[in-house]
């Protein structure tokens, strides 16, 4: 049996898991907890929110790994 990646079944399954929820952009653990309490199904840990990135020249950087760990611990 050949291994497949990104199959239709996987894509439909991911969409089904996220149905009825929202993915929130967060920059700290407090925002992640608020997003979770508000019903977010997932959070994206960002260095800055997209509006701030665009306002400051449009260069996104990798989030601090320590911040990501704090967010994971909070939710």
PDB file of C-alpha atoms in Angstrom:
ATOM      1  CA  UNK A   1       0.000   0.000   0.000  1.00  0.00           C
ATOM      2  CA  UNK A   2       1.452   3.344  -1.049  1.00  0.00           C
ATOM      3  CA  UNK A   3       1.618   6.077   1.563  1.00  0.00           C
ATOM      4  CA  UNK A   4      -0.404   9.179   0.740  1.00  0.00           C
ATOM      5  CA  UNK A   5      -0.059  12.614   2.285  1.00  0.00           C
ATOM      6  CA  UNK A   6      -2.660  15.338   2.316  1.00  0.00           C
ATOM      7  CA  UNK A   7      -5.430  12.993   1.250  1.00  0.00           C
ATOM      8  CA  UNK A   8      -8.988  14.190   0.852  1.00  0.00           C
ATOM      9  CA  UNK A   9      -9.951  12.199   3.949  1.00  0.00           C
ATOM     10  CA  UNK A  10      -7.359  14.020   6.066  1.00  0.00           C
ATOM     11  CA  UNK A  11      -8.388  17.407   4.706  1.00  0.00           C
ATOM     12  CA  UNK A  12     -12.077  16.751   5.314  1.00  0.00           C
ATOM     13  CA  UNK A  13     -11.312  15.424   8.788  1.00  0.00           C
ATOM     14  CA  UNK A  14      -9.382  18.556   9.756  1.00  0.00           C
ATOM     15  CA  UNK A  15     -12.187  20.779   8.479  1.00  0.00           C
ATOM     16  CA  UNK A  16     -14.691  18.718  10.464  1.00  0.00           C
ATOM     17  CA  UNK A  17     -12.628  19.084  13.659  1.00  0.00           C
ATOM     18  CA  UNK A  18     -12.452  22.852  13.282  1.00  0.00           C
ATOM     19  CA  UNK A  19     -16.080  23.296  12.259  1.00  0.00           C
ATOM     20  CA  UNK A  20     -18.026  25.522  14.605  1.00  0.00           C
ATOM     21  CA  UNK A  21     -14.994  27.246  16.059  1.00  0.00           C
ATOM     22  CA  UNK A  22     -12.394  29.851  15.335  1.00  0.00           C
ATOM     23  CA  UNK A  23      -8.594  29.967  15.344  1.00  0.00           C
ATOM     24  CA  UNK A  24      -7.388  33.037  17.269  1.00  0.00           C
ATOM     25  CA  UNK A  25      -4.096  34.913  16.905  1.00  0.00           C
ATOM     26  CA  UNK A  26      -2.518  35.393  20.348  1.00  0.00           C
ATOM     27  CA  UNK A  27       0.725  36.941  21.564  1.00  0.00           C
ATOM     28  CA  UNK A  28       0.761  35.736  25.182  1.00  0.00           C
ATOM     29  CA  UNK A  29      -0.667  33.111  27.536  1.00  0.00           C
ATOM     30  CA  UNK A  30      -3.324  35.473  28.914  1.00  0.00           C
ATOM     31  CA  UNK A  31      -4.773  36.037  25.438  1.00  0.00           C
ATOM     32  CA  UNK A  32      -4.678  32.289  24.786  1.00  0.00           C
ATOM     33  CA  UNK A  33      -6.692  31.604  27.941  1.00  0.00           C
ATOM     34  CA  UNK A  34      -9.238  34.290  26.976  1.00  0.00           C
ATOM     35  CA  UNK A  35      -9.519  32.761  23.488  1.00  0.00           C
ATOM     36  CA  UNK A  36     -10.042  29.298  24.953  1.00  0.00           C
ATOM     37  CA  UNK A  37     -12.707  30.576  27.360  1.00  0.00           C
ATOM     38  CA  UNK A  38     -14.444  32.320  24.439  1.00  0.00           C
ATOM     39  CA  UNK A  39     -14.657  29.061  22.483  1.00  0.00           C
ATOM     40  CA  UNK A  40     -11.634  29.119  20.177  1.00  0.00           C
ATOM     41  CA  UNK A  41     -10.793  25.664  18.857  1.00  0.00           C
ATOM     42  CA  UNK A  42      -7.126  26.589  18.360  1.00  0.00           C
ATOM     43  CA  UNK A  43      -4.690  29.456  18.829  1.00  0.00           C
ATOM     44  CA  UNK A  44      -1.766  30.668  16.723  1.00  0.00           C
ATOM     45  CA  UNK A  45       1.129  31.912  18.843  1.00  0.00           C
ATOM     46  CA  UNK A  46       2.468  34.976  17.045  1.00  0.00           C
ATOM     47  CA  UNK A  47       5.243  37.440  17.781  1.00  0.00           C
ATOM     48  CA  UNK A  48       2.829  40.254  16.894  1.00  0.00           C
ATOM     49  CA  UNK A  49      -0.728  40.318  15.582  1.00  0.00           C
ATOM     50  CA  UNK A  50      -0.973  40.645  11.769  1.00  0.00           C
ATOM     51  CA  UNK A  51      -2.201  44.269  11.910  1.00  0.00           C
ATOM     52  CA  UNK A  52       0.922  45.251  13.878  1.00  0.00           C
ATOM     53  CA  UNK A  53       3.173  43.307  11.502  1.00  0.00           C
ATOM     54  CA  UNK A  54       1.744  45.154   8.499  1.00  0.00           C
ATOM     55  CA  UNK A  55       1.934  48.528  10.277  1.00  0.00           C
ATOM     56  CA  UNK A  56       5.616  47.983  11.091  1.00  0.00           C
ATOM     57  CA  UNK A  57       6.825  47.015   7.644  1.00  0.00           C
ATOM     58  CA  UNK A  58       5.359  43.574   7.079  1.00  0.00           C
ATOM     59  CA  UNK A  59       8.189  41.380   8.401  1.00  0.00           C
ATOM     60  CA  UNK A  60       7.012  38.481  10.561  1.00  0.00           C
ATOM     61  CA  UNK A  61       9.485  36.747  12.831  1.00  0.00           C
ATOM     62  CA  UNK A  62       9.411  33.414  14.589  1.00  0.00           C
ATOM     63  CA  UNK A  63       7.658  33.462  17.952  1.00  0.00           C
ATOM     64  CA  UNK A  64       9.786  33.039  21.063  1.00  0.00           C
ATOM     65  CA  UNK A  65       9.835  29.303  21.940  1.00  0.00           C
ATOM     66  CA  UNK A  66       9.461  30.140  25.659  1.00  0.00           C
ATOM     67  CA  UNK A  67       6.295  32.111  24.892  1.00  0.00           C
ATOM     68  CA  UNK A  68       4.926  29.163  22.926  1.00  0.00           C
ATOM     69  CA  UNK A  69       5.566  26.839  25.874  1.00  0.00           C
ATOM     70  CA  UNK A  70       3.778  29.257  28.243  1.00  0.00           C
ATOM     71  CA  UNK A  71       0.793  29.374  25.895  1.00  0.00           C
ATOM     72  CA  UNK A  72       0.705  25.580  25.645  1.00  0.00           C
ATOM     73  CA  UNK A  73       0.782  25.318  29.434  1.00  0.00           C
ATOM     74  CA  UNK A  74      -2.045  27.864  29.802  1.00  0.00           C
ATOM     75  CA  UNK A  75      -4.429  26.061  27.477  1.00  0.00           C
TER      76      UNK A  75
END
